Amino acid sequence: GFAAICREALMALSGDEGDQAMRRAALVMVLMISLHSLLEYPLWYAYFLLPACFALGLALPARAPAAAAPALPWQVIGGLLIAGSAFAVWDYHRVVVIYAPAEDATPLNARIADGQRSVFFSHQADYAAATSFPPGQQALAATRRTAFSLIDARLLMHWSRSLEATGDIEGARFVADRLREFRNPTGDGWFASCEEAASAPPMPQCTRASGVVDWRSLR
């Protein structure tokens, strides 16, 4: 079991007594975060990922490179990793400015358009488009791109509105039914209008979908 794996890994570490104790402690940290990762996704967050990588580096035994092995390939790989990390930070900033703009920031639509060209984080920009653009085809296209990467009550509400605006009433009701399952204040406040005295025709989402909609048709 997990305890046996931990015991074997700890016994495999070598070195002097102080070095071995440090490496064992680091390995325990890595194993614990690995166990946590079986239940949730902590390594998505830098404040878990970076300490876990640091602990893994401490746990690995330090070996001198073989005399015949050139160091240049490892230097190239290290340089590429550093360059890739710098690029990822720059790429992430293209999305950050959508949600936390500076005083001299460009208009929201321009920031969203730039974020949608992000290599790694375009789905975050699509989320902003889906939830800030008026319900319609443009917002719906952004929703379809981001919904299978991240989902929440706010996105479901805007998704349903965009489906309604483009004429897919049954799809709008089906997505609204999924929002009801969240039991979230955002959705509860939206559906509260269905219970109020009707001063206007109720929105289509007040009626539940008549059947199951194939999720592939929503992509």
mmCIF file of C-alpha atoms in Angstrom:
data_model
loop_
_atom_site.group_PDB
_atom_site.id
_atom_site.type_symbol
_atom_site.label_atom_id
_atom_site.label_comp_id
_atom_site.label_asym_id
_atom_site.label_seq_id
_atom_site.Cartn_x
_atom_site.Cartn_y
_atom_site.Cartn_z
ATOM 1 C CA GLY A 1 0.000 0.000 0.000
ATOM 2 C CA PHE A 2 0.914 3.663 0.247
ATOM 3 C CA ALA A 3 2.733 3.076 3.561
ATOM 4 C CA ALA A 4 4.897 0.354 2.001
ATOM 5 C CA ILE A 5 5.826 2.639 -0.918
ATOM 6 C CA CYS A 6 6.852 5.346 1.544
ATOM 7 C CA ARG A 7 8.954 2.897 3.558
ATOM 8 C CA GLU A 8 10.774 1.519 0.511
ATOM 9 C CA ALA A 9 11.424 5.004 -0.864
ATOM 10 C CA LEU A 10 12.847 6.172 2.445
ATOM 11 C CA MET A 11 15.116 3.141 2.716
ATOM 12 C CA ALA A 12 16.426 3.766 -0.817
ATOM 13 C CA LEU A 13 17.890 7.141 0.099
ATOM 14 C CA SER A 14 21.618 7.186 0.754
ATOM 15 C CA GLY A 15 24.136 9.637 2.131
ATOM 16 C CA ASP A 16 25.467 10.709 5.502
ATOM 17 C CA GLU A 17 23.144 10.845 8.485
ATOM 18 C CA GLY A 18 22.283 14.568 8.275
ATOM 19 C CA ASP A 19 21.873 14.537 4.507
ATOM 20 C CA GLN A 20 19.733 11.401 4.684
ATOM 21 C CA ALA A 21 17.426 12.918 7.304
ATOM 22 C CA MET A 22 16.885 16.013 5.163
ATOM 23 C CA ARG A 23 16.123 13.939 2.083
ATOM 24 C CA ARG A 24 13.734 11.700 3.958
ATOM 25 C CA ALA A 25 11.849 14.706 5.296
ATOM 26 C CA ALA A 26 11.667 16.189 1.790
ATOM 27 C CA LEU A 27 10.441 12.898 0.344
ATOM 28 C CA VAL A 28 7.700 12.691 2.993
ATOM 29 C CA MET A 29 6.527 16.155 1.905
ATOM 30 C CA VAL A 30 6.417 15.016 -1.746
ATOM 31 C CA LEU A 31 4.537 11.836 -0.865
ATOM 32 C CA MET A 32 1.996 13.729 1.223
ATOM 33 C CA ILE A 33 1.248 16.242 -1.528
ATOM 34 C CA SER A 34 0.996 13.302 -3.953
ATOM 35 C CA LEU A 35 -1.578 11.672 -1.684
ATOM 36 C CA HIS A 36 -3.466 14.975 -1.486
ATOM 37 C CA SER A 37 -3.411 15.140 -5.294
ATOM 38 C CA LEU A 38 -5.382 11.897 -5.499
ATOM 39 C CA LEU A 39 -8.340 13.696 -3.906
ATOM 40 C CA GLU A 40 -8.023 17.282 -5.128
ATOM 41 C CA TYR A 41 -5.799 19.292 -7.463
ATOM 42 C CA PRO A 42 -3.377 21.244 -5.228
ATOM 43 C CA LEU A 43 -0.562 21.194 -7.784
ATOM 44 C CA TRP A 44 -2.602 23.562 -9.954
ATOM 45 C CA TYR A 45 -1.599 26.279 -7.486
ATOM 46 C CA ALA A 46 1.921 27.711 -7.450
ATOM 47 C CA TYR A 47 2.042 27.890 -3.632
ATOM 48 C CA PHE A 48 1.742 24.077 -3.580
ATOM 49 C CA LEU A 49 3.547 23.267 -6.836
ATOM 50 C CA LEU A 50 6.751 25.245 -6.226
ATOM 51 C CA PRO A 51 7.403 23.933 -2.672
ATOM 52 C CA ALA A 52 6.632 20.397 -3.895
ATOM 53 C CA CYS A 53 9.188 20.771 -6.730
ATOM 54 C CA PHE A 54 11.732 22.174 -4.280
ATOM 55 C CA ALA A 55 11.152 19.249 -1.893
ATOM 56 C CA LEU A 56 11.486 16.783 -4.772
ATOM 57 C CA GLY A 57 14.819 18.334 -5.697
ATOM 58 C CA LEU A 58 16.024 17.940 -2.102
ATOM 59 C CA ALA A 59 14.871 14.331 -2.005
ATOM 60 C CA LEU A 60 16.734 13.299 -5.148
ATOM 61 C CA PRO A 61 20.258 11.983 -4.520
ATOM 62 C CA ALA A 62 23.064 14.186 -5.783
ATOM 63 C CA ARG A 63 25.261 12.285 -8.206
ATOM 64 C CA ALA A 64 28.344 13.567 -9.915
ATOM 65 C CA PRO A 65 27.980 13.516 -13.716
ATOM 66 C CA ALA A 66 29.845 10.751 -15.502
ATOM 67 C CA ALA A 67 33.189 11.843 -16.911
ATOM 68 C CA ALA A 68 32.193 10.933 -20.449
ATOM 69 C CA ALA A 69 28.831 12.672 -20.293
ATOM 70 C CA PRO A 70 28.971 16.216 -21.701
ATOM 71 C CA ALA A 71 27.390 18.912 -19.549
ATOM 72 C CA LEU A 72 26.244 21.013 -22.503
ATOM 73 C CA PRO A 73 22.933 19.158 -23.166
ATOM 74 C CA TRP A 74 21.876 19.676 -19.552
ATOM 75 C CA GLN A 75 22.786 23.341 -19.756
ATOM 76 C CA VAL A 76 20.687 23.675 -22.902
ATOM 77 C CA ILE A 77 17.753 21.902 -21.244
ATOM 78 C CA GLY A 78 18.069 24.146 -18.185
ATOM 79 C CA GLY A 79 18.164 27.238 -20.375
ATOM 80 C CA LEU A 80 15.080 26.106 -22.274
ATOM 81 C CA LEU A 81 13.217 25.511 -19.022
ATOM 82 C CA ILE A 82 14.100 28.996 -17.786
ATOM 83 C CA ALA A 83 13.061 30.540 -21.109
ATOM 84 C CA GLY A 84 9.827 28.543 -21.086
ATOM 85 C CA SER A 85 9.047 29.706 -17.555
ATOM 86 C CA ALA A 86 9.633 33.324 -18.529
ATOM 87 C CA PHE A 87 7.367 32.911 -21.546
ATOM 88 C CA ALA A 88 4.631 31.343 -19.390
ATOM 89 C CA VAL A 89 4.780 34.309 -16.983
ATOM 90 C CA TRP A 90 4.493 36.759 -19.890
ATOM 91 C CA ASP A 91 1.678 34.713 -21.432
ATOM 92 C CA TYR A 92 -0.192 34.629 -18.109
ATOM 93 C CA HIS A 93 0.095 38.408 -17.765
ATOM 94 C CA ARG A 94 -1.924 38.780 -20.990
ATOM 95 C CA VAL A 95 -4.871 37.295 -19.115
ATOM 96 C CA VAL A 96 -4.224 38.921 -15.729
ATOM 97 C CA VAL A 97 -4.740 42.406 -17.201
ATOM 98 C CA ILE A 98 -8.290 41.399 -18.189
ATOM 99 C CA TYR A 99 -9.301 40.983 -14.558
ATOM 100 C CA ALA A 100 -6.863 43.417 -12.899
ATOM 101 C CA PRO A 101 -6.272 46.229 -15.403
ATOM 102 C CA ALA A 102 -3.821 49.047 -14.813
ATOM 103 C CA GLU A 103 -4.950 52.678 -14.865
ATOM 104 C CA ASP A 104 -3.743 53.092 -18.442
ATOM 105 C CA ALA A 105 -5.072 49.719 -19.639
ATOM 106 C CA THR A 106 -6.621 49.302 -23.074
ATOM 107 C CA PRO A 107 -10.413 48.772 -23.359
ATOM 108 C CA LEU A 108 -11.821 45.472 -22.090
ATOM 109 C CA ASN A 109 -12.605 44.108 -25.562
ATOM 110 C CA ALA A 110 -9.006 44.691 -26.656
ATOM 111 C CA ARG A 111 -7.627 43.006 -23.536
ATOM 112 C CA ILE A 112 -9.913 40.018 -24.074
ATOM 113 C CA ALA A 113 -8.886 39.738 -27.724
ATOM 114 C CA ASP A 114 -5.217 39.769 -26.738
ATOM 115 C CA GLY A 115 -5.829 37.205 -23.978
ATOM 116 C CA GLN A 116 -7.615 34.899 -26.417
ATOM 117 C CA ARG A 117 -4.328 34.668 -28.334
ATOM 118 C CA SER A 118 -2.598 33.292 -25.220
ATOM 119 C CA VAL A 119 -0.866 29.958 -25.743
ATOM 120 C CA PHE A 120 -1.605 28.468 -22.317
ATOM 121 C CA PHE A 121 -4.404 30.556 -20.780
ATOM 122 C CA SER A 122 -6.768 31.488 -23.607
ATOM 123 C CA HIS A 123 -9.669 29.723 -21.861
ATOM 124 C CA GLN A 124 -9.476 32.333 -19.089
ATOM 125 C CA ALA A 125 -9.905 35.097 -21.659
ATOM 126 C CA ASP A 126 -12.772 33.171 -23.244
ATOM 127 C CA TYR A 127 -14.429 33.037 -19.808
ATOM 128 C CA ALA A 128 -14.242 36.825 -19.599
ATOM 129 C CA ALA A 129 -15.765 37.108 -23.085
ATOM 130 C CA ALA A 130 -18.522 34.623 -22.295
ATOM 131 C CA THR A 131 -19.559 36.447 -19.132
ATOM 132 C CA SER A 132 -19.099 40.078 -20.236
ATOM 133 C CA PHE A 133 -20.259 40.166 -23.860
ATOM 134 C CA PRO A 134 -24.007 40.518 -24.541
ATOM 135 C CA PRO A 135 -25.789 37.145 -24.929
ATOM 136 C CA GLY A 136 -25.433 36.020 -28.518
ATOM 137 C CA GLN A 137 -23.277 34.148 -30.977
ATOM 138 C CA GLN A 138 -19.958 35.741 -29.979
ATOM 139 C CA ALA A 139 -20.446 35.063 -26.280
ATOM 140 C CA LEU A 140 -21.694 31.553 -27.057
ATOM 141 C CA ALA A 141 -18.589 30.728 -29.103
ATOM 142 C CA ALA A 142 -16.366 31.863 -26.216
ATOM 143 C CA THR A 143 -18.462 29.819 -23.785
ATOM 144 C CA ARG A 144 -18.053 26.668 -25.818
ATOM 145 C CA ARG A 145 -14.287 27.121 -25.845
ATOM 146 C CA THR A 146 -13.947 27.643 -22.107
ATOM 147 C CA ALA A 147 -16.768 25.525 -20.630
ATOM 148 C CA PHE A 148 -14.843 22.284 -20.877
ATOM 149 C CA SER A 149 -11.817 23.794 -19.108
ATOM 150 C CA LEU A 150 -13.609 25.609 -16.273
ATOM 151 C CA ILE A 151 -17.227 25.927 -15.227
ATOM 152 C CA ASP A 152 -19.128 27.769 -12.519
ATOM 153 C CA ALA A 153 -22.623 29.102 -11.843
ATOM 154 C CA ARG A 154 -21.957 32.451 -13.494
ATOM 155 C CA LEU A 155 -20.781 30.824 -16.725
ATOM 156 C CA LEU A 156 -23.785 28.472 -16.790
ATOM 157 C CA MET A 157 -26.151 31.416 -16.461
ATOM 158 C CA HIS A 158 -24.534 33.312 -19.329
ATOM 159 C CA TRP A 159 -24.328 30.118 -21.382
ATOM 160 C CA SER A 160 -28.058 29.593 -21.022
ATOM 161 C CA ARG A 161 -28.753 33.206 -21.971
ATOM 162 C CA SER A 162 -26.613 32.956 -25.093
ATOM 163 C CA LEU A 163 -28.328 29.736 -26.145
ATOM 164 C CA GLU A 164 -31.671 31.458 -25.701
ATOM 165 C CA ALA A 165 -30.490 34.478 -27.709
ATOM 166 C CA THR A 166 -29.414 32.228 -30.590
ATOM 167 C CA GLY A 167 -32.719 30.353 -30.641
ATOM 168 C CA ASP A 168 -31.779 27.116 -28.860
ATOM 169 C CA ILE A 169 -34.475 27.226 -26.190
ATOM 170 C CA GLU A 170 -34.236 23.538 -25.281
ATOM 171 C CA GLY A 171 -30.461 23.832 -24.856
ATOM 172 C CA ALA A 172 -30.933 26.958 -22.747
ATOM 173 C CA ARG A 173 -33.341 25.106 -20.468
ATOM 174 C CA PHE A 174 -31.026 22.103 -20.213
ATOM 175 C CA VAL A 175 -28.057 24.269 -19.160
ATOM 176 C CA ALA A 176 -30.320 26.150 -16.729
ATOM 177 C CA ASP A 177 -31.282 22.813 -15.175
ATOM 178 C CA ARG A 178 -27.590 22.126 -14.562
ATOM 179 C CA LEU A 179 -27.352 25.546 -12.890
ATOM 180 C CA ARG A 180 -30.192 24.580 -10.553
ATOM 181 C CA GLU A 181 -28.100 21.640 -9.376
ATOM 182 C CA PHE A 182 -25.374 24.016 -8.149
ATOM 183 C CA ARG A 183 -27.680 25.487 -5.460
ATOM 184 C CA ASN A 184 -25.592 28.629 -5.795
ATOM 185 C CA PRO A 185 -26.712 32.151 -4.789
ATOM 186 C CA THR A 186 -26.029 33.364 -8.349
ATOM 187 C CA GLY A 187 -28.436 30.843 -9.808
ATOM 188 C CA ASP A 188 -30.942 31.116 -6.966
ATOM 189 C CA GLY A 189 -31.152 34.866 -7.489
ATOM 190 C CA TRP A 190 -31.655 34.389 -11.219
ATOM 191 C CA PHE A 191 -34.418 31.819 -10.791
ATOM 192 C CA ALA A 192 -36.137 33.916 -8.106
ATOM 193 C CA SER A 193 -37.854 35.878 -10.881
ATOM 194 C CA CYS A 194 -39.734 32.690 -11.797
ATOM 195 C CA GLU A 195 -41.500 32.767 -8.421
ATOM 196 C CA GLU A 196 -42.372 36.460 -8.417
ATOM 197 C CA ALA A 197 -45.670 37.864 -9.545
ATOM 198 C CA ALA A 198 -45.472 37.909 -13.312
ATOM 199 C CA SER A 199 -45.415 41.465 -14.579
ATOM 200 C CA ALA A 200 -43.910 40.117 -17.798
ATOM 201 C CA PRO A 201 -43.737 36.717 -19.498
ATOM 202 C CA PRO A 202 -41.396 34.395 -17.562
ATOM 203 C CA MET A 203 -38.034 33.614 -19.053
ATOM 204 C CA PRO A 204 -37.820 30.260 -20.887
ATOM 205 C CA GLN A 205 -35.437 28.914 -18.269
ATOM 206 C CA CYS A 206 -38.255 28.892 -15.725
ATOM 207 C CA THR A 207 -39.492 25.740 -17.486
ATOM 208 C CA ARG A 208 -37.326 22.649 -17.228
ATOM 209 C CA ALA A 209 -35.975 20.920 -20.331
ATOM 210 C CA SER A 210 -38.305 18.307 -21.788
ATOM 211 C CA GLY A 211 -35.495 15.771 -22.187
ATOM 212 C CA VAL A 212 -31.779 15.137 -22.020
ATOM 213 C CA VAL A 213 -29.626 17.135 -24.425
ATOM 214 C CA ASP A 214 -26.532 15.371 -25.739
ATOM 215 C CA TRP A 215 -23.565 17.263 -24.312
ATOM 216 C CA ARG A 216 -21.758 16.934 -27.660
ATOM 217 C CA SER A 217 -24.337 19.231 -29.250
ATOM 218 C CA LEU A 218 -23.350 21.957 -26.771
ATOM 219 C CA ARG A 219 -19.702 21.997 -27.815
#
